[in-house]
Amino acid sequence: MSQKNQTLGEFIIENQAEFKYSSGELSRLINSIRLAAKVVNHEVNKAGLVDIIGAAGDVNAQGEDQQKLDVYANNKFIQTMTKRNIVCGIASEEEDDFISINSQDEQNQNKYVVLIDPLDGSSNIDVNVSVGTIFSIYRRITPVGTPVTIEDFLQKGDEQVGAGYIIYGTSTMLVYTTGHGVNGFTLNPAIGTFYLSHPEMHFPETGTIYSVNEGNYIHFPQGVKDYIKYCQQEEGDRPYTSRYIGSLVSDFHRNMIKGGIYMYPQSSKYPQGKLRLLYECNPMAFLAEQANGAASDGFGRVMEIEPKELHQRVPLFCGSSKMVQMVENFMSSSV
Ligand code: AHM
Ligand code: MG
């Protein structure tokens, strides 16, 4: 029985049996993400010091030059999963193509591929605002022991076996699901351990927060404009509160706790939406649904979309189920 203050390591071991094809492999994979998260967290937390350290002529222990943090996070997550020989393939927002791991090694029996946005919202770093890492896990489709192919990555969100995010905020949290609800773990930085702090997280069925970049208002489809006007009308618990950090993980996290909806619609600037289906929208959609929320592209479930390419974009409306339903109503009545 999971309990508050349990460490993430203990939680993973205790819950291993509930994984569909339990062999310990998925547990090891989540463990490696936990490890990389701690390393990236350390680096993100000293972001403001980078120039000072740089000016003092310091280089890090490996003698590497300071890198941009999103590149650093990308390398850390890839290195950790590659070196521990835990996955057979990785796709990342920072890489044009997917990476096949140990494709020549017939002994490589790894079954999982990971898709990752190593540092989402990274433009917020310079101004000391929270950023996040988003990950999505699938079982490969092609046979084990052969090189992964694009087919292994272009799976519908409904096929995910795990997904989660790390939020580097006022505290650092790892929030994830393996299809049995959503649990949140907070890092105690003094000892480098994640503790279960938010067991069984749930979106309230409805909420009073809407999160959207309203600067793009005139470019939005009519259904979204109508919904925003609805949010602003005075009636019942409306007008709603507008909150937009511009960091998907942070906006999602707040809305899951308080009740609300995050929207990144299509617009004339981004006709397909801005966010990426495979490593931004699908993992957030899986988390949302596991937490009693919903995720839609405006017309239907995000996780039912058939992916066509690795870096595909889709519109995203994600959060408290009744609010997402309401956007869909506005969208369908405006076409
Ligand atoms: P990124 O992957 O380039 O960081 O972009 C994704 C981010 C989301 O975290 C955030 O919600 C959105 O882009 C903000 O976009 P905008 O500045 O257009 O509102
Ligand atoms: Mg991103």
Short mmCIF file of C-alpha atoms and ligand atoms in Angstrom, two decimals:
data_model
loop_
_atom_site.label_atom_id
_atom_site.label_comp_id
_atom_site.label_asym_id
_atom_site.label_seq_id
_atom_site.Cartn_x
_atom_site.Cartn_y
_atom_site.Cartn_z
CA MET A 1 0.00 0.00 0.00
CA SER A 2 1.55 3.31 -1.10
CA GLN A 3 1.88 5.88 1.58
CA LYS A 4 2.99 9.46 1.83
CA ASN A 5 6.72 9.90 2.46
CA GLN A 6 7.55 6.62 0.76
CA THR A 7 10.60 7.13 -1.47
CA LEU A 8 10.21 6.88 -5.24
CA GLY A 9 12.61 3.93 -5.22
CA GLU A 10 10.43 2.05 -2.73
CA PHE A 11 7.28 3.00 -4.63
CA ILE A 12 8.66 1.67 -7.92
CA ILE A 13 9.60 -1.68 -6.38
CA GLU A 14 6.29 -1.99 -4.54
CA ASN A 15 4.23 -1.27 -7.63
CA GLN A 16 6.24 -3.26 -10.12
CA ALA A 17 3.79 -6.17 -10.06
CA GLU A 18 0.98 -4.05 -11.49
CA PHE A 19 2.84 -3.48 -14.77
CA LYS A 20 1.27 -5.46 -17.56
CA TYR A 21 4.38 -7.36 -18.62
CA SER A 22 6.40 -7.11 -15.45
CA SER A 23 10.04 -8.03 -15.88
CA GLY A 24 11.60 -5.13 -13.98
CA GLU A 25 12.57 -3.43 -17.24
CA LEU A 26 10.03 -0.60 -16.97
CA SER A 27 11.03 -0.09 -13.32
CA ARG A 28 14.67 0.25 -14.33
CA LEU A 29 13.68 2.72 -17.02
CA ILE A 30 11.78 4.94 -14.57
CA ASN A 31 14.70 4.68 -12.21
CA SER A 32 17.06 5.95 -14.88
CA ILE A 33 14.74 8.89 -15.60
CA ARG A 34 14.73 9.64 -11.87
CA LEU A 35 18.51 9.68 -11.87
CA ALA A 36 18.85 11.96 -14.90
CA ALA A 37 16.20 14.25 -13.42
CA LYS A 38 18.33 14.81 -10.33
CA VAL A 39 21.39 15.69 -12.42
CA VAL A 40 19.42 18.07 -14.65
CA ASN A 41 17.75 19.61 -11.60
CA HIS A 42 21.14 20.39 -10.13
CA GLU A 43 22.16 22.17 -13.32
CA VAL A 44 18.85 24.04 -13.76
CA ASN A 45 19.02 25.32 -10.19
CA LYS A 46 22.30 27.05 -10.75
CA ALA A 47 21.25 28.58 -14.08
CA GLY A 48 21.62 32.12 -12.80
CA LEU A 49 25.16 31.37 -11.71
CA VAL A 50 26.36 30.08 -15.05
CA ASP A 51 27.72 33.43 -16.21
CA ILE A 52 29.43 34.02 -12.88
CA ILE A 53 30.98 30.56 -12.88
CA GLY A 54 31.88 30.98 -16.54
CA ALA A 55 33.45 34.37 -15.89
CA ALA A 56 35.58 32.77 -13.20
CA GLY A 57 36.89 30.43 -15.87
CA ASP A 58 35.43 27.29 -14.35
CA VAL A 59 34.75 24.16 -16.30
CA ASN A 60 32.85 21.21 -14.93
CA ALA A 61 34.36 17.98 -13.60
CA GLN A 62 34.42 16.34 -17.02
CA GLY A 63 36.14 19.37 -18.49
CA GLU A 64 33.11 20.20 -20.62
CA ASP A 65 32.28 23.75 -21.61
CA GLN A 66 29.03 25.18 -20.31
CA GLN A 67 26.24 24.21 -22.63
CA LYS A 68 22.81 25.60 -23.20
CA LEU A 69 20.59 23.94 -20.63
CA ASP A 70 18.22 22.30 -23.09
CA VAL A 71 21.14 20.71 -24.91
CA TYR A 72 22.61 19.70 -21.56
CA ALA A 73 19.31 18.11 -20.44
CA ASN A 74 18.97 16.31 -23.77
CA ASN A 75 22.45 14.83 -23.48
CA LYS A 76 21.94 13.81 -19.85
CA PHE A 77 18.68 11.97 -20.42
CA ILE A 78 20.00 10.24 -23.55
CA GLN A 79 23.30 9.31 -21.91
CA THR A 80 21.64 7.92 -18.80
CA MET A 81 19.24 5.72 -20.73
CA THR A 82 21.84 4.66 -23.29
CA LYS A 83 24.68 3.84 -20.91
CA ARG A 84 22.45 1.76 -18.67
CA ASN A 85 21.28 -0.17 -21.71
CA ILE A 86 17.67 0.28 -20.72
CA VAL A 87 15.81 1.21 -23.90
CA CYS A 88 16.10 0.25 -27.55
CA GLY A 89 15.29 3.67 -28.94
CA ILE A 90 14.90 7.32 -28.03
CA ALA A 91 13.28 10.26 -29.82
CA SER A 92 13.73 13.79 -28.55
CA GLU A 93 12.56 17.29 -29.36
CA GLU A 94 16.25 18.17 -29.63
CA GLU A 95 17.07 15.50 -32.23
CA ASP A 96 15.93 15.54 -35.87
CA ASP A 97 15.71 11.77 -36.07
CA PHE A 98 15.19 8.96 -33.57
CA ILE A 99 18.17 7.21 -32.01
CA SER A 100 18.50 3.45 -32.25
CA ILE A 101 20.39 1.93 -29.33
CA ASN A 102 22.62 -1.09 -29.68
CA SER A 103 20.88 -1.91 -32.90
CA GLN A 104 23.77 -4.17 -33.92
CA ASP A 105 23.70 -6.11 -30.67
CA GLU A 106 21.46 -9.13 -31.00
CA GLN A 107 21.66 -9.58 -27.26
CA ASN A 108 19.79 -6.32 -26.79
CA GLN A 109 16.43 -7.55 -25.61
CA ASN A 110 15.11 -4.16 -24.54
CA LYS A 111 11.47 -3.65 -25.31
CA TYR A 112 10.85 0.02 -24.64
CA VAL A 113 11.22 3.24 -26.59
CA VAL A 114 11.14 6.66 -24.95
CA LEU A 115 10.09 9.98 -26.45
CA ILE A 116 11.20 13.01 -24.55
CA ASP A 117 11.10 16.78 -24.42
CA PRO A 118 14.19 17.25 -22.25
CA LEU A 119 13.56 20.86 -21.21
CA ASP A 120 10.18 22.23 -22.16
CA GLY A 121 9.60 25.97 -21.87
CA SER A 122 13.35 26.53 -21.79
CA SER A 123 12.99 30.20 -22.76
CA ASN A 124 11.69 30.67 -19.19
CA ILE A 125 15.05 29.75 -17.68
CA ASP A 126 16.63 33.14 -18.28
CA VAL A 127 13.90 34.76 -16.20
CA ASN A 128 13.86 32.22 -13.37
CA VAL A 129 10.49 30.68 -14.19
CA SER A 130 9.71 26.96 -13.86
CA VAL A 131 10.49 24.58 -16.70
CA GLY A 132 9.95 20.85 -17.12
CA THR A 133 10.92 17.57 -18.72
CA ILE A 134 8.20 15.49 -20.40
CA PHE A 135 8.51 11.79 -21.26
CA SER A 136 6.43 9.11 -22.94
CA ILE A 137 7.11 5.35 -22.98
CA TYR A 138 5.95 2.67 -25.44
CA ARG A 139 6.65 -1.01 -26.02
CA ARG A 140 8.32 -1.44 -29.37
CA ILE A 141 6.29 -2.99 -32.19
CA THR A 142 9.17 -4.48 -34.19
CA PRO A 143 10.84 -7.66 -32.85
CA VAL A 144 13.38 -7.37 -30.02
CA GLY A 145 16.97 -7.78 -31.09
CA THR A 146 16.40 -5.88 -34.36
CA PRO A 147 17.04 -2.16 -34.94
CA VAL A 148 14.07 0.03 -34.00
CA THR A 149 12.20 1.68 -36.86
CA ILE A 150 10.04 4.81 -37.14
CA GLU A 151 7.02 2.53 -36.65
CA ASP A 152 8.06 1.94 -33.04
CA PHE A 153 7.74 5.68 -32.36
CA LEU A 154 4.64 6.51 -34.41
CA GLN A 155 2.20 4.81 -32.07
CA LYS A 156 -1.07 6.26 -30.88
CA GLY A 157 -1.07 7.79 -27.42
CA ASP A 158 -3.45 5.06 -26.30
CA GLU A 159 -0.56 2.60 -26.63
CA GLN A 160 1.60 4.37 -24.02
CA VAL A 161 2.69 2.24 -21.07
CA GLY A 162 4.06 5.15 -19.09
CA ALA A 163 4.34 8.93 -19.15
CA GLY A 164 5.33 11.70 -16.83
CA TYR A 165 7.02 15.00 -16.23
CA ILE A 166 9.57 16.57 -13.99
CA ILE A 167 8.84 20.12 -12.89
CA TYR A 168 11.81 22.24 -11.87
CA GLY A 169 9.88 24.75 -9.80
CA THR A 170 9.90 26.15 -6.29
CA SER A 171 10.48 22.51 -5.51
CA THR A 172 11.35 19.77 -7.98
CA MET A 173 8.75 17.10 -8.57
CA LEU A 174 8.51 13.96 -10.65
CA VAL A 175 4.92 13.12 -11.58
CA TYR A 176 4.18 9.96 -13.54
CA THR A 177 1.73 7.26 -14.50
CA THR A 178 2.03 3.70 -15.71
CA GLY A 179 -1.69 3.46 -16.29
CA HIS A 180 -2.70 3.06 -12.66
CA GLY A 181 -3.36 6.64 -11.63
CA VAL A 182 -0.95 9.55 -11.24
CA ASN A 183 1.47 10.01 -8.38
CA GLY A 184 3.73 12.96 -7.58
CA PHE A 185 7.10 12.80 -5.82
CA THR A 186 8.95 15.80 -4.40
CA LEU A 187 12.74 15.96 -4.32
CA ASN A 188 14.41 16.60 -1.00
CA PRO A 189 17.49 18.36 -2.39
CA ALA A 190 19.45 17.96 0.85
CA ILE A 191 19.66 14.20 0.41
CA GLY A 192 18.73 13.82 -3.27
CA THR A 193 15.71 11.61 -2.69
CA PHE A 194 12.22 11.87 -4.19
CA TYR A 195 9.38 11.25 -1.72
CA LEU A 196 5.73 10.49 -2.48
CA SER A 197 4.12 13.82 -1.65
CA HIS A 198 1.05 13.83 -3.95
CA PRO A 199 -0.49 10.33 -4.06
CA GLU A 200 -3.32 9.67 -6.54
CA MET A 201 -3.50 13.11 -8.11
CA HIS A 202 -6.83 14.12 -9.66
CA PHE A 203 -8.09 17.02 -11.73
CA PRO A 204 -11.22 18.49 -10.17
CA GLU A 205 -14.10 17.74 -12.56
CA THR A 206 -14.34 21.43 -13.37
CA GLY A 207 -12.35 24.52 -12.44
CA THR A 208 -12.09 28.27 -12.70
CA ILE A 209 -8.69 28.72 -14.38
CA TYR A 210 -8.07 29.01 -18.12
CA SER A 211 -4.51 29.06 -19.47
CA VAL A 212 -3.91 30.30 -23.00
CA ASN A 213 -1.66 32.79 -24.76
CA GLU A 214 -4.35 35.42 -25.25
CA GLY A 215 -1.99 37.57 -27.30
CA ASN A 216 -2.83 35.20 -30.16
CA TYR A 217 -6.60 35.75 -29.71
CA ILE A 218 -7.35 37.25 -33.12
CA HIS A 219 -5.65 34.31 -34.84
CA PHE A 220 -7.68 31.63 -32.99
CA PRO A 221 -10.55 29.66 -34.56
CA GLN A 222 -14.04 31.03 -33.80
CA GLY A 223 -14.84 28.16 -31.37
CA VAL A 224 -11.84 29.06 -29.17
CA LYS A 225 -12.70 32.77 -29.28
CA ASP A 226 -16.25 31.92 -28.22
CA TYR A 227 -14.98 29.74 -25.36
CA ILE A 228 -12.63 32.48 -24.13
CA LYS A 229 -15.56 34.94 -24.14
CA TYR A 230 -17.60 32.36 -22.22
CA CYS A 231 -14.80 32.14 -19.61
CA GLN A 232 -14.91 35.92 -19.25
CA GLN A 233 -18.69 36.27 -18.89
CA GLU A 234 -20.22 37.04 -15.52
CA GLU A 235 -22.42 34.11 -14.55
CA GLY A 236 -22.26 31.44 -11.82
CA ASP A 237 -18.58 30.81 -11.01
CA ARG A 238 -17.51 32.94 -14.00
CA PRO A 239 -15.63 35.02 -14.95
CA TYR A 240 -12.81 32.51 -14.66
CA THR A 241 -9.25 33.42 -13.73
CA SER A 242 -6.64 33.66 -16.49
CA ARG A 243 -3.25 32.10 -15.60
CA TYR A 244 -0.59 31.46 -18.24
CA ILE A 245 3.01 30.73 -17.35
CA GLY A 246 4.01 29.74 -20.87
CA SER A 247 5.53 26.53 -19.57
CA LEU A 248 3.25 23.58 -20.34
CA VAL A 249 4.36 21.43 -17.42
CA SER A 250 3.86 24.25 -14.90
CA ASP A 251 0.48 25.32 -16.28
CA PHE A 252 -0.70 21.69 -16.38
CA HIS A 253 0.58 20.98 -12.86
CA ARG A 254 -1.20 23.99 -11.36
CA ASN A 255 -4.43 23.21 -13.20
CA MET A 256 -4.36 19.56 -12.07
CA ILE A 257 -4.15 20.68 -8.46
CA LYS A 258 -6.55 23.63 -8.63
CA GLY A 259 -8.86 22.75 -11.54
CA GLY A 260 -8.54 24.40 -14.93
CA ILE A 261 -7.86 24.06 -18.63
CA TYR A 262 -4.68 24.56 -20.68
CA MET A 263 -5.13 25.49 -24.34
CA TYR A 264 -2.71 25.76 -27.25
CA PRO A 265 -5.05 26.02 -30.23
CA GLN A 266 -4.27 26.14 -33.92
CA SER A 267 -3.80 29.71 -35.18
CA SER A 268 -2.76 31.44 -38.36
CA LYS A 269 0.82 31.40 -36.99
CA TYR A 270 0.67 27.69 -36.09
CA PRO A 271 -2.01 26.14 -38.34
CA GLN A 272 -1.48 22.71 -36.72
CA GLY A 273 -0.97 24.09 -33.20
CA LYS A 274 2.48 24.57 -31.70
CA LEU A 275 2.89 21.62 -29.37
CA ARG A 276 4.28 18.28 -30.49
CA LEU A 277 2.01 15.26 -30.45
CA LEU A 278 4.47 12.57 -29.47
CA TYR A 279 6.50 14.03 -26.62
CA GLU A 280 4.34 16.92 -25.38
CA CYS A 281 0.64 16.28 -26.03
CA ASN A 282 0.35 12.48 -25.72
CA PRO A 283 2.20 12.16 -22.40
CA MET A 284 0.22 15.07 -20.92
CA ALA A 285 -2.99 13.51 -22.29
CA PHE A 286 -2.17 10.15 -20.68
CA LEU A 287 -1.50 11.88 -17.35
CA ALA A 288 -4.68 13.97 -17.69
CA GLU A 289 -6.90 10.97 -18.35
CA GLN A 290 -5.26 8.96 -15.58
CA ALA A 291 -6.03 11.88 -13.26
CA ASN A 292 -9.74 12.01 -14.25
CA GLY A 293 -9.12 14.89 -16.65
CA ALA A 294 -9.30 15.02 -20.44
CA ALA A 295 -7.18 16.01 -23.44
CA SER A 296 -8.58 16.93 -26.84
CA ASP A 297 -7.43 18.48 -30.11
CA GLY A 298 -10.71 20.42 -30.08
CA PHE A 299 -12.72 17.66 -31.73
CA GLY A 300 -11.66 14.37 -30.14
CA ARG A 301 -9.23 12.58 -27.83
CA VAL A 302 -5.57 13.42 -28.41
CA MET A 303 -4.53 9.84 -27.69
CA GLU A 304 -6.57 8.53 -30.64
CA ILE A 305 -4.67 10.59 -33.20
CA GLU A 306 -2.73 8.42 -35.65
CA PRO A 307 0.81 9.90 -35.72
CA LYS A 308 2.26 10.60 -39.13
CA GLU A 309 5.67 12.02 -38.26
CA LEU A 310 8.05 12.31 -35.32
CA HIS A 311 7.77 16.05 -34.75
CA GLN A 312 4.10 16.41 -35.66
CA ARG A 313 2.18 19.29 -34.05
CA VAL A 314 -1.44 19.22 -32.86
CA PRO A 315 -3.74 21.64 -31.03
CA LEU A 316 -4.10 20.83 -27.32
CA PHE A 317 -6.99 21.44 -24.89
CA CYS A 318 -6.20 19.68 -21.68
CA GLY A 319 -7.44 19.72 -18.09
CA SER A 320 -10.62 19.35 -16.05
CA SER A 321 -12.98 17.11 -18.02
CA LYS A 322 -16.03 19.38 -18.02
CA MET A 323 -14.00 22.33 -19.27
CA VAL A 324 -12.48 20.29 -22.10
CA GLN A 325 -15.96 19.06 -23.01
CA MET A 326 -17.18 22.67 -23.12
CA VAL A 327 -14.40 23.70 -25.55
CA GLU A 328 -15.33 20.77 -27.81
CA ASN A 329 -18.97 21.96 -27.74
CA PHE A 330 -17.92 25.47 -28.78
CA MET A 331 -15.63 24.11 -31.48
CA SER A 332 -18.23 21.82 -33.04
CA SER A 333 -20.97 24.45 -32.96
CA SER A 334 -18.73 26.98 -34.76
CA VAL A 335 -17.92 24.81 -37.80
P1 AHM B 1 9.17 24.68 -26.42
O1 AHM B 1 9.10 23.19 -26.57
O2 AHM B 1 9.86 25.36 -27.56
O3 AHM B 1 9.70 25.08 -25.06
O4 AHM B 1 7.65 25.19 -26.54
C1 AHM B 1 6.67 24.65 -25.74
C2 AHM B 1 6.14 25.70 -24.82
C3 AHM B 1 5.16 25.21 -23.79
O5 AHM B 1 5.79 24.80 -22.61
C4 AHM B 1 4.36 26.45 -23.55
O6 AHM B 1 3.11 26.20 -23.00
C5 AHM B 1 4.28 27.06 -24.91
O7 AHM B 1 5.41 26.62 -25.62
C6 AHM B 1 4.31 28.55 -24.86
O8 AHM B 1 4.23 29.04 -26.15
P2 AHM B 1 3.90 30.59 -26.42
O9 AHM B 1 5.09 31.36 -25.95
O10 AHM B 1 3.69 30.66 -27.89
O11 AHM B 1 2.65 30.93 -25.64
MG MG B 2 8.82 21.58 -25.80
#
